PDB file of C-alpha atoms in Angstrom:
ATOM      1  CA  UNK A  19      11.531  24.180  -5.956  1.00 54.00           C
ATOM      2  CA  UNK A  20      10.726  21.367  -8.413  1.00 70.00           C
ATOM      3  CA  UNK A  21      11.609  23.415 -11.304  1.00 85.00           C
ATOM      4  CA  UNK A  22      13.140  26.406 -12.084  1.00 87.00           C
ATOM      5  CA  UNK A  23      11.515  29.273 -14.205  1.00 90.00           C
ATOM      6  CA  UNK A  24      14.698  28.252 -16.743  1.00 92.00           C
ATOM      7  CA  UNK A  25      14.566  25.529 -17.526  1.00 93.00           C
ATOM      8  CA  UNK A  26      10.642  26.272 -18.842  1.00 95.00           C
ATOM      9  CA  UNK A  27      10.874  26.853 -22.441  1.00 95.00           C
ATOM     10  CA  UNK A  28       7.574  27.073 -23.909  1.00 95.00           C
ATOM     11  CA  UNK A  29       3.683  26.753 -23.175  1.00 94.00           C
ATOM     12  CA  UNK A  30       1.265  26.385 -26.419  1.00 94.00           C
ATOM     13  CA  UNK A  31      -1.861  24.179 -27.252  1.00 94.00           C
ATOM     14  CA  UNK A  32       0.589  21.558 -27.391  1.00 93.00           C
ATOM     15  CA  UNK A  33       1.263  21.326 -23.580  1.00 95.00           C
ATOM     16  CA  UNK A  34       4.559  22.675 -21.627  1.00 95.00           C
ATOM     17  CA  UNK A  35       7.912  22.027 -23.014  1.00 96.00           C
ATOM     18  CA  UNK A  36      11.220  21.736 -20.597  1.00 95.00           C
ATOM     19  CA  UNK A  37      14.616  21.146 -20.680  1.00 95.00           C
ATOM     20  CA  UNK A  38      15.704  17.992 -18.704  1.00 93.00           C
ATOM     21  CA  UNK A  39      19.059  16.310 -18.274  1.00 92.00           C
ATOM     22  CA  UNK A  40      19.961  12.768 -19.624  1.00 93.00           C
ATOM     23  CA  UNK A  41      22.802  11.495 -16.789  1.00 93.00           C
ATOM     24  CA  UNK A  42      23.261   8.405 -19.325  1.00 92.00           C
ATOM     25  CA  UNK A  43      24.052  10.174 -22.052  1.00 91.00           C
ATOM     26  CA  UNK A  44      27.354  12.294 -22.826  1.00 90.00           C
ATOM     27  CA  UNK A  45      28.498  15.725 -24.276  1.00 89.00           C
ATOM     28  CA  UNK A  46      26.106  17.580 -26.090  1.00 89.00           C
ATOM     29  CA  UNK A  47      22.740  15.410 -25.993  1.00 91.00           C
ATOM     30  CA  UNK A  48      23.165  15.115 -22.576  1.00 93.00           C
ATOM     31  CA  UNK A  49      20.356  18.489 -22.105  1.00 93.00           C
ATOM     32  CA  UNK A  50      17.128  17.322 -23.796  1.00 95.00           C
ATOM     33  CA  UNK A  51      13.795  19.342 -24.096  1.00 95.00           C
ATOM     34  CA  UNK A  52      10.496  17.835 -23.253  1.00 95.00           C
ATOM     35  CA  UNK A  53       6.783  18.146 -24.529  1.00 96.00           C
ATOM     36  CA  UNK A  54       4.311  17.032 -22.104  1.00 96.00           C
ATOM     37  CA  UNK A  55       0.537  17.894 -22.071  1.00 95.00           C
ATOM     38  CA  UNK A  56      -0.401  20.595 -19.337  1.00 94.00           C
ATOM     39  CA  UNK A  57      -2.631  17.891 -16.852  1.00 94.00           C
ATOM     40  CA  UNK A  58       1.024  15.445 -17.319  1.00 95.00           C
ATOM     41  CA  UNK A  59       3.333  18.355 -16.517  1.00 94.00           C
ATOM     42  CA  UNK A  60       1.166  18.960 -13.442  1.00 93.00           C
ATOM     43  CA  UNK A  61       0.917  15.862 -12.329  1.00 92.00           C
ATOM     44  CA  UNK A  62       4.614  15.547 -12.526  1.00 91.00           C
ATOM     45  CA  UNK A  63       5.159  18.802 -10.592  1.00 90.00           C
ATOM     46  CA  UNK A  64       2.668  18.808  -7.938  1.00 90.00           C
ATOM     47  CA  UNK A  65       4.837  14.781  -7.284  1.00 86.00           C
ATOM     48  CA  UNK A  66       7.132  17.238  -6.004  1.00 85.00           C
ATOM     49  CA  UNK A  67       5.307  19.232  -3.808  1.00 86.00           C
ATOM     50  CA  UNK A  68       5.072  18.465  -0.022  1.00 85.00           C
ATOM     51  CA  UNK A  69       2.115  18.907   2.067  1.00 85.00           C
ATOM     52  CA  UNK A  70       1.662  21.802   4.888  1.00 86.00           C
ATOM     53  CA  UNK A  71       3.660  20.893   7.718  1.00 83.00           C
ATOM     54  CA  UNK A  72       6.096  18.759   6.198  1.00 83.00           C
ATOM     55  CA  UNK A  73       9.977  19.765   5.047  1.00 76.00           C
ATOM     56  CA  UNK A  74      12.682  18.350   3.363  1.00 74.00           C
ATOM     57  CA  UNK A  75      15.135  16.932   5.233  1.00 72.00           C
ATOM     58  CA  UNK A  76      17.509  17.225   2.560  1.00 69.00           C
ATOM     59  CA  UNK A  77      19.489  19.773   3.657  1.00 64.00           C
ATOM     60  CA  UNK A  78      18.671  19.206   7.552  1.00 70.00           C
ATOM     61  CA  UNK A  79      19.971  17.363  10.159  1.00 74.00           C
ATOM     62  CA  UNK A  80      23.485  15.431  11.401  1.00 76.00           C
ATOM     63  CA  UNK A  81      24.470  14.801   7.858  1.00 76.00           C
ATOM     64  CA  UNK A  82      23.776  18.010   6.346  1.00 77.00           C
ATOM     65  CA  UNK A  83      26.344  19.405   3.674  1.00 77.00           C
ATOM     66  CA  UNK A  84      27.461  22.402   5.396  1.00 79.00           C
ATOM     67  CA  UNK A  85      28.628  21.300   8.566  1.00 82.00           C
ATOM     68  CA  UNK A  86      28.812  17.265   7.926  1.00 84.00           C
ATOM     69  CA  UNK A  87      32.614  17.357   9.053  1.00 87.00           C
ATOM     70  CA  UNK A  88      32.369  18.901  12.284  1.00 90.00           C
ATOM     71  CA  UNK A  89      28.876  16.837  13.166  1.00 88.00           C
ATOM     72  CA  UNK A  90      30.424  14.071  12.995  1.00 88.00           C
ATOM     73  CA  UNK A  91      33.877  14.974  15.088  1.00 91.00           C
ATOM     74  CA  UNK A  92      31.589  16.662  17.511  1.00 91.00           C
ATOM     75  CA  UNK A  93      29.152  13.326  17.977  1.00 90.00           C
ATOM     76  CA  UNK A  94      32.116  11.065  18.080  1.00 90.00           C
ATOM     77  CA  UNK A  95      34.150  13.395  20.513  1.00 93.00           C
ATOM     78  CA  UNK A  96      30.954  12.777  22.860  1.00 93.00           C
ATOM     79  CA  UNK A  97      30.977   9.266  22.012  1.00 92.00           C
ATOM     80  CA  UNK A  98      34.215   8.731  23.349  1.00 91.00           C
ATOM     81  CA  UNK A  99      34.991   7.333  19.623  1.00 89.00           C
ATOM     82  CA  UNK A 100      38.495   7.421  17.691  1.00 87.00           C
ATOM     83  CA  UNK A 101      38.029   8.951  14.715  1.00 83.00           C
ATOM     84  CA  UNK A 102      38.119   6.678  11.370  1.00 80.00           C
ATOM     85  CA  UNK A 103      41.876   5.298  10.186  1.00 77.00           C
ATOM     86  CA  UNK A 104      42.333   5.347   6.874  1.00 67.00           C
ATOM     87  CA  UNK A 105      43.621   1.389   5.766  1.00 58.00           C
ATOM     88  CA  UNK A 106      47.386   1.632   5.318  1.00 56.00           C
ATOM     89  CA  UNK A 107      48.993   0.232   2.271  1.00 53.00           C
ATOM     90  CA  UNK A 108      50.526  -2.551   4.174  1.00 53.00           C
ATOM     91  CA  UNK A 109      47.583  -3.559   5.860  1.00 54.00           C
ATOM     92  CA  UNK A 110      45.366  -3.501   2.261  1.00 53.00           C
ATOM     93  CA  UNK A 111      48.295  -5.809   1.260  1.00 52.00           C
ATOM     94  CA  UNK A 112      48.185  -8.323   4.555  1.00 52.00           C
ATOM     95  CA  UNK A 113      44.121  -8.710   3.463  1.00 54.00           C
ATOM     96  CA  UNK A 114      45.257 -10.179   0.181  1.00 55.00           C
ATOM     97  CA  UNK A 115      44.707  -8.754  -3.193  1.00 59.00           C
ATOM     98  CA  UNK A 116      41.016 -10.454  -3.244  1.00 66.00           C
ATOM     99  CA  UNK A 117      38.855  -7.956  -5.676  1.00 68.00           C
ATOM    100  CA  UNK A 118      35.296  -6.802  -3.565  1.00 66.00           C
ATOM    101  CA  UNK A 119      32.269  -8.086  -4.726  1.00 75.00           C
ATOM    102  CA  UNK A 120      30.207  -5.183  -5.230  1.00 79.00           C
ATOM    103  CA  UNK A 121      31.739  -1.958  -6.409  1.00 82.00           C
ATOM    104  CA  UNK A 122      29.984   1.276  -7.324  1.00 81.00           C
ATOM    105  CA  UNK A 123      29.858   1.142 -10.960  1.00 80.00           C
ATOM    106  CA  UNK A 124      29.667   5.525 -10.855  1.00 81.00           C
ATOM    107  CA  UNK A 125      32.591   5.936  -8.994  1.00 83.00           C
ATOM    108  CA  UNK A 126      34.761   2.386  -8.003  1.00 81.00           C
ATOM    109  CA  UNK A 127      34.416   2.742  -4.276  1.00 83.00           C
ATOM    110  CA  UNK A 128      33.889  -0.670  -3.055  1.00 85.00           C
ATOM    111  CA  UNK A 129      30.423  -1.532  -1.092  1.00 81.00           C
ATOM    112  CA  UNK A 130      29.678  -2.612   2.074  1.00 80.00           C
ATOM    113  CA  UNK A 131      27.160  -4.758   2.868  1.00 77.00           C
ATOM    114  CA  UNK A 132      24.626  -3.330   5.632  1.00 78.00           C
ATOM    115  CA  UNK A 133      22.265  -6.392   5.461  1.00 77.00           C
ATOM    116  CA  UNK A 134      20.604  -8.706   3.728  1.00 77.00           C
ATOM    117  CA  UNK A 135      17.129  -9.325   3.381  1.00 74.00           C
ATOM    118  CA  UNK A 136      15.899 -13.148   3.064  1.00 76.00           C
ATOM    119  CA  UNK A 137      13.440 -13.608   0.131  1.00 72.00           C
ATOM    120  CA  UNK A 138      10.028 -13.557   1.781  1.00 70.00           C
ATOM    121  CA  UNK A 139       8.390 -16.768   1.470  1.00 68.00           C
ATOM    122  CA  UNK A 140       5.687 -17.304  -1.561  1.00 68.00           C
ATOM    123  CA  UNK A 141       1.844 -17.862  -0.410  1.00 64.00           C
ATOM    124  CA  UNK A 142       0.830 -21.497  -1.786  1.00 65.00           C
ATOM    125  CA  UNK A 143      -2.685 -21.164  -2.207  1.00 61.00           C
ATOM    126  CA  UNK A 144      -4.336 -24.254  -0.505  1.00 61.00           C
ATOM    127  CA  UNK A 145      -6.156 -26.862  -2.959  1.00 63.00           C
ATOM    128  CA  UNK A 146     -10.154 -26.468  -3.239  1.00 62.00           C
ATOM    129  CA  UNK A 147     -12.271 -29.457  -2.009  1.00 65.00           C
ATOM    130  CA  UNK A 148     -15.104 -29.891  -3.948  1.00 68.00           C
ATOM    131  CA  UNK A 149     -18.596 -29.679  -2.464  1.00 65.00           C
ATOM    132  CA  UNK A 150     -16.630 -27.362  -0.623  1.00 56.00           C
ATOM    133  CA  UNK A 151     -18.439 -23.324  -0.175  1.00 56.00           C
TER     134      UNK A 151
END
């Protein structure tokens, strides 16, 4: 569902009006209500919409919500994998106190670095000769 029938509030000759919620901002102007003109708001919507055949893997799968916990003991049980240690105290402490260089700025877990992508290289563009077609 892309949006639900409540959060509609109105529909007039000025378009369709929604509520929508601001994650920057805090407290009470965090819900906000939106005018946009009908073609816009569809547009917008339809974004959401997937094509015949497709489905949204969202909620599918390994990782899914519901059963994430047991996936994963059941695929590393047939993996022949120990299950993750948590980093003791003493061993955090034998690493040094160095700070990590990226941290989540929403929640403070450090990051880990999966890879990193080289800069691709630019395209000089070669000189023109004259008399050249």
């Amino acid at each position: 569902m892309a949006i639900s029938n409540q959060r509609l509030v109105a529909l007039d000759e000025r378009g369709v009006t929604f509520r929508w919620k601001d994650y920057r901002a805090k407290g009470r102007t965090r819900y906000k209500t939106m005018t946009l003109a009908a073609e816009q708001f569809m547009r917008r919507f339809l974004l959401h919409v997937l094509p015949s055949g497709f489905h949204r893997i969202r909620h599918y799968g390994l990782l899914a919500n519901v059963a994430r916990k047991h996936n994963l003991a059941l695929a590393r049980a047939l993996l022949h994998q120990p299950p993750p240690q948590a980093a003791s105290a003493e061993q955090t402490s034998a690493c040094g106190s160095a700070r990590p260089l990226f941290v989540c700025r929403h929640c403070g877990a450090p990051m880990t670095i999966v890879d990193t992508l080289a800069r691709a290289q630019r395209i000089h563009a070669l000189p023109v000769q004259p008399g050249a077609p």
